Short mmCIF file of C-alpha atoms and ligand atoms in Angstrom, two decimals:
data_model
loop_
_atom_site.label_atom_id
_atom_site.label_comp_id
_atom_site.label_asym_id
_atom_site.label_seq_id
_atom_site.Cartn_x
_atom_site.Cartn_y
_atom_site.Cartn_z
CA MET D 1 -0.10 0.03 0.06
CA GLN D 2 1.53 3.40 -1.17
CA SER D 3 0.08 6.82 -1.16
CA ARG D 4 2.74 8.61 -3.17
CA PRO D 5 3.48 8.27 -6.89
CA ALA D 6 5.41 4.92 -7.46
CA ASN D 7 8.37 6.69 -9.30
CA ARG D 8 8.93 9.52 -6.93
CA GLU D 9 12.70 10.40 -6.76
CA PRO D 10 13.79 10.60 -2.99
CA PHE D 11 15.74 13.59 -1.82
CA PHE D 12 18.32 11.31 -0.27
CA HIS D 13 19.21 7.92 -1.95
CA SER D 14 21.73 6.50 0.12
CA VAL D 15 24.10 6.58 3.20
CA HIS D 16 27.79 4.97 3.33
CA ILE D 17 30.96 5.57 5.14
CA VAL D 18 34.24 6.47 3.49
CA TRP D 19 36.48 4.07 5.38
CA ASP D 20 39.48 5.96 3.92
CA GLU D 21 38.55 8.82 5.94
CA VAL D 22 38.38 6.89 9.09
CA GLY D 23 41.18 7.19 11.69
CA ASP D 24 41.01 4.55 14.09
CA PRO D 25 38.28 2.11 13.17
CA ASP D 26 38.66 0.34 16.62
CA THR D 27 37.55 3.61 18.44
CA PHE D 28 33.88 4.98 19.00
CA PRO D 29 31.55 5.16 16.96
CA TYR D 30 33.36 2.69 14.47
CA SER D 31 33.72 0.18 17.45
CA ILE D 32 29.82 -0.19 17.41
CA PRO D 33 29.53 -3.36 15.56
CA ALA D 34 26.67 -2.32 13.23
CA ILE D 35 28.57 0.86 12.34
CA LYS D 36 31.77 -1.36 11.86
CA LYS D 37 29.98 -3.59 9.39
CA MET D 38 27.93 -0.98 7.64
CA GLY D 39 27.85 -0.96 3.91
CA ARG D 40 25.76 1.30 1.56
CA MET D 41 22.22 1.72 3.04
CA ASN D 42 19.62 2.72 0.50
CA LEU D 43 17.02 5.21 1.63
CA HIS D 44 13.38 4.51 1.01
CA PRO D 45 11.54 7.25 -0.93
CA ALA D 46 8.86 7.57 1.87
CA VAL D 47 10.04 6.14 5.24
CA THR D 48 13.16 4.46 6.27
CA PHE D 49 12.81 2.83 9.84
CA ILE D 50 16.35 2.15 11.67
CA ILE D 51 15.42 -0.27 14.50
CA GLY D 52 17.73 -2.44 16.83
CA GLU D 53 18.34 -3.02 20.52
CA ASN D 54 19.21 -0.37 23.19
CA GLY D 55 22.76 0.79 22.32
CA SER D 56 23.00 -0.53 18.74
CA GLY D 57 23.73 2.82 17.25
CA LYS D 58 20.52 4.12 15.97
CA SER D 59 20.90 7.55 17.48
CA THR D 60 24.68 7.70 16.47
CA LEU D 61 23.90 6.89 13.02
CA LEU D 62 20.86 9.50 12.87
CA GLU D 63 23.05 12.14 14.56
CA ALA D 64 25.79 11.74 11.92
CA MET D 65 23.46 11.97 9.14
CA ALA D 66 21.80 15.04 10.84
CA VAL D 67 25.12 17.06 11.07
CA ARG D 68 26.24 15.86 7.60
CA LEU D 69 23.03 17.49 6.15
CA ASN D 70 23.78 20.65 8.51
CA PHE D 71 21.23 20.10 10.73
CA ASP D 72 21.68 21.03 14.42
CA GLU D 73 22.56 17.73 16.46
CA SER D 74 20.52 18.08 19.34
CA GLY D 75 17.35 18.50 17.22
CA GLY D 76 15.39 21.29 15.50
CA ASP D 77 15.79 22.84 12.19
CA ALA D 78 18.99 24.42 10.39
CA ASN D 79 18.14 27.70 11.90
CA ALA D 80 17.77 26.34 15.57
CA ASN D 81 21.20 26.65 17.17
CA PHE D 82 21.14 24.79 20.54
CA GLU D 83 24.76 25.53 21.10
CA VAL D 84 25.80 21.92 20.87
CA ARG D 85 28.62 21.61 18.25
CA PRO D 86 29.73 18.18 16.92
CA LEU D 87 33.37 17.13 17.65
CA ASP D 88 35.69 16.80 14.74
CA GLY D 89 36.28 13.29 13.54
CA GLY D 90 32.97 12.00 14.42
CA LEU D 91 30.80 9.87 12.16
CA HIS D 92 29.37 12.82 10.48
CA ASP D 93 32.96 13.47 8.90
CA ALA D 94 32.99 9.99 7.34
CA ILE D 95 29.65 9.19 6.03
CA ARG D 96 28.32 10.62 2.69
CA ILE D 97 24.71 10.87 1.82
CA GLN D 98 23.86 10.56 -2.02
CA SER D 99 21.46 13.27 -2.74
CA SER D 100 19.13 13.51 -5.79
CA LEU D 101 20.20 15.59 -8.77
CA TYR D 102 16.51 16.44 -9.38
CA ARG D 103 14.76 16.93 -6.06
CA ARG D 104 15.93 19.22 -2.98
CA PRO D 105 13.73 19.30 0.26
CA GLY D 106 12.08 22.54 0.57
CA ASP D 107 12.57 22.20 4.48
CA ARG D 108 14.27 19.75 6.73
CA PHE D 109 14.01 18.86 10.40
CA PHE D 110 15.45 16.62 13.12
CA LEU D 111 13.04 15.65 15.90
CA ARG D 112 14.01 14.04 19.13
CA ALA D 113 11.81 13.25 21.87
CA GLU D 114 14.29 14.16 24.47
CA THR D 115 14.90 17.82 22.76
CA VAL D 116 11.47 18.83 22.12
CA PHE D 117 11.73 20.99 25.41
CA ASN D 118 14.81 22.91 23.81
CA TYR D 119 12.89 23.50 20.40
CA ALA D 120 9.81 24.73 22.54
CA SER D 121 12.24 27.40 24.13
CA HIS D 122 13.59 28.29 20.81
CA ILE D 123 9.88 28.80 19.47
CA ASP D 124 9.29 31.05 22.53
CA ARG D 125 12.36 33.05 21.95
CA GLU D 126 11.56 33.54 18.24
CA ALA D 127 8.12 34.50 19.13
CA ILE D 128 9.09 37.33 21.14
CA GLU D 129 10.56 38.89 17.85
CA ASP D 130 8.10 37.65 15.40
CA ARG D 131 4.66 36.40 16.11
CA LYS D 132 4.21 34.18 13.14
CA PHE D 133 6.41 31.50 14.89
CA ILE D 134 3.76 31.19 17.80
CA GLN D 135 0.91 31.55 15.45
CA ARG D 136 1.86 28.43 13.57
CA TYR D 137 1.48 26.61 17.14
CA GLY D 138 -1.96 27.89 17.69
CA TYR D 139 -1.06 31.15 19.79
CA LYS D 140 0.02 29.07 22.71
CA SER D 141 3.46 28.63 23.95
CA LEU D 142 4.73 24.98 23.55
CA HIS D 143 5.58 25.02 27.21
CA ALA D 144 1.86 25.08 28.03
CA ARG D 145 1.44 21.66 26.72
CA SER D 146 2.48 18.24 27.93
CA HIS D 147 5.41 16.25 26.39
CA GLY D 148 3.48 14.43 24.00
CA GLU D 149 1.02 17.48 23.04
CA MET D 150 4.19 19.51 22.62
CA PHE D 151 5.69 16.78 20.31
CA LEU D 152 2.48 16.17 18.15
CA ALA D 153 1.95 19.93 17.81
CA ILE D 154 5.55 20.10 16.34
CA VAL D 155 4.67 17.47 13.85
CA GLN D 156 1.45 18.97 13.08
CA ASN D 157 2.58 22.62 12.66
CA ARG D 158 5.99 22.79 11.89
CA MET D 159 6.37 20.17 9.18
CA LYS D 160 5.50 21.05 5.64
CA ALA D 161 5.34 19.47 2.23
CA GLU D 162 8.14 18.56 0.16
CA SER D 163 10.48 18.40 3.17
CA PHE D 164 12.99 15.70 4.81
CA PHE D 165 12.65 14.60 8.35
CA ILE D 166 14.77 12.62 10.60
CA MET D 167 12.96 11.42 13.85
CA ASP D 168 14.75 9.58 16.87
CA GLU D 169 12.24 7.64 18.76
CA PRO D 170 9.18 9.75 18.16
CA GLU D 171 6.98 7.39 20.15
CA ALA D 172 8.74 8.27 23.40
CA ALA D 173 6.38 10.98 24.29
CA LEU D 174 3.26 9.52 22.77
CA SER D 175 0.24 7.35 23.76
CA PRO D 176 -0.56 4.61 21.43
CA THR D 177 -3.50 6.74 20.30
CA ARG D 178 -1.02 9.61 19.50
CA GLN D 179 1.24 7.25 17.88
CA ILE D 180 -1.61 6.47 15.42
CA ALA D 181 -2.38 10.12 14.99
CA THR D 182 1.27 10.41 14.19
CA LEU D 183 1.15 7.80 11.59
CA LYS D 184 -1.61 9.67 9.80
CA GLU D 185 0.48 12.96 9.93
CA ILE D 186 3.38 10.96 8.52
CA ASP D 187 1.18 9.44 5.79
CA TRP D 188 -0.08 13.04 4.74
CA LEU D 189 3.41 14.35 4.64
CA VAL D 190 4.51 11.56 2.50
CA ARG D 191 1.41 12.12 0.15
CA THR D 192 2.71 15.77 0.04
CA GLY D 193 6.27 14.90 -1.10
CA CYS D 194 8.06 14.29 2.18
CA GLN D 195 10.84 11.61 2.96
CA PHE D 196 11.49 10.26 6.46
CA VAL D 197 14.42 8.50 8.32
CA ILE D 198 12.82 7.21 11.66
CA ALA D 199 14.58 5.37 14.46
CA THR D 200 12.03 3.69 16.54
CA HIS D 201 11.24 0.74 19.10
CA SER D 202 7.38 1.25 18.32
CA PRO D 203 5.59 -1.75 16.66
CA ILE D 204 2.81 0.75 15.61
CA LEU D 205 4.99 3.21 13.66
CA MET D 206 7.23 0.47 11.99
CA ALA D 207 3.95 -0.97 10.71
CA TYR D 208 3.64 2.05 8.15
CA PRO D 209 3.44 0.11 4.88
CA ASP D 210 5.24 2.57 2.39
CA SER D 211 8.70 1.83 4.12
CA ILE D 212 11.74 -0.07 4.54
CA ILE D 213 13.04 -1.28 7.80
CA TYR D 214 16.68 -1.81 8.80
CA GLU D 215 17.78 -3.54 11.96
CA LEU D 216 21.16 -2.59 13.45
CA SER D 217 22.81 -5.42 15.20
CA GLY D 218 26.21 -7.44 15.85
CA ASP D 219 25.73 -8.56 12.32
CA GLY D 220 25.75 -5.20 10.71
CA ILE D 221 22.79 -3.54 9.09
CA ARG D 222 20.10 -5.71 7.49
CA GLN D 223 16.69 -5.15 5.98
CA VAL D 224 13.85 -7.03 7.57
CA GLU D 225 10.31 -7.38 7.08
CA TYR D 226 7.73 -6.24 9.63
CA GLU D 227 6.57 -9.44 10.53
CA GLU D 228 10.06 -10.75 11.38
CA THR D 229 11.09 -7.96 13.75
CA GLU D 230 11.27 -8.80 17.47
CA HIS D 231 9.01 -5.72 18.15
CA TYR D 232 6.23 -7.39 16.39
CA THR D 233 6.67 -10.88 17.23
CA LEU D 234 7.38 -10.28 20.94
CA THR D 235 4.68 -7.77 21.39
CA ARG D 236 2.19 -10.10 19.59
CA SER D 237 2.96 -13.04 21.48
CA PHE D 238 2.62 -11.14 24.68
CA LEU D 239 -0.62 -9.53 23.79
CA GLU D 240 -2.07 -12.69 22.44
CA HIS D 241 -1.53 -14.58 25.78
CA PRO D 242 -0.33 -12.20 28.53
CA LYS D 243 -1.00 -14.40 31.50
CA ALA D 244 0.71 -17.42 29.99
CA PHE D 245 3.53 -15.11 28.73
CA LEU D 246 4.26 -13.60 32.33
CA LYS D 247 3.72 -17.13 34.02
CA ARG D 248 6.50 -18.52 31.71
CA LEU D 249 8.76 -15.31 32.45
CA LEU D 250 8.14 -15.14 36.13
CA GLU D 251 8.23 -18.86 37.00
N1 ATP L 301 30.33 9.52 23.24
C1 ATP L 301 30.49 8.13 23.34
N2 ATP L 301 31.70 7.59 23.65
C2 ATP L 301 31.70 6.19 23.58
N3 ATP L 301 30.56 5.31 23.32
C3 ATP L 301 29.41 6.17 23.29
C4 ATP L 301 29.37 7.43 23.14
N4 ATP L 301 28.00 7.66 22.80
C5 ATP L 301 27.24 6.57 22.79
N5 ATP L 301 28.19 5.55 22.96
C6 ATP L 301 27.97 4.10 22.83
O1 ATP L 301 27.47 3.80 21.63
C7 ATP L 301 26.40 2.96 21.49
C8 ATP L 301 25.44 3.17 20.69
O2 ATP L 301 24.61 4.21 21.17
P1 ATP L 301 23.37 4.90 20.60
O3 ATP L 301 22.76 6.02 21.54
O4 ATP L 301 23.53 5.26 19.29
O5 ATP L 301 22.35 3.67 20.63
P2 ATP L 301 20.94 3.46 20.29
O6 ATP L 301 20.57 2.44 19.31
O7 ATP L 301 20.18 4.83 19.88
O8 ATP L 301 20.06 3.11 21.67
P3 ATP L 301 18.72 3.43 22.21
O9 ATP L 301 17.74 2.41 21.54
O10 ATP L 301 18.85 3.12 23.79
O11 ATP L 301 18.33 4.91 21.89
C9 ATP L 301 26.09 2.50 22.89
O12 ATP L 301 26.81 1.43 23.30
C10 ATP L 301 26.67 3.82 23.63
O13 ATP L 301 26.96 3.44 24.91
MG1 MG L 302 19.02 6.24 20.50
#
């Protein structure tokens, strides 16, 4: 199932590491097993999901991509400077992102659940100078909302057609209902020409059909089908028989 034209060119085609530019491949971040074995990763024209255990390297990869594309490492857009500068010699120096010759994103945004508070402060500061900033968010400071409400307000109001988005664990702030609302927003944005790269642990989000899923593990980075992810199989077996599952677990 897909809601975009089948032949739509992605803004960004692929990501790879130029190993000749890596100083010591045995130090962080190249020591992370998935990064060490990383080949070329082709990006999906709609949504690329990055999954894997805690500590498998998802945020490291996303941050490097964001810095390489001149996003602020801590989240936000290219104009939101949160005074966090990446160190020289990081993964961002050695990765390359192959861009389309024909399509460029009109806008780009890096959204991380843990830094939406910083972004809300940035919007409030900008609003002092220019009311249009807060107008986008319904004339109400983002700080006057809960974490999840703030996050969804940014997704609904800040994100525009024909744009490129990187999201790190968007589900962290969201109830299951709001995760489903986020899926609808993502689908709307895909229809209007957007491309996403999303790191997630959410079996709800990663069910989005017009996507590719890459799993980071000790074996490297491999494409997996939704139904073979541990997120799907484990959640499913738990929810089908929670009592039996817990009985086995806690025996
Ligand atoms: N500055 C650092 N120096 C050394 N090791 C680091 C540094 N930052 C992260 N790591 C290690 O790199 C590994 C990958 O971390 P990363 O944050 O990318 O994982 P992740 O897949 O995003 O995990 P999670 O699902 O918990 O968010 C972890 O083992 C972490 O401890
Ligand atoms: Mg992470």
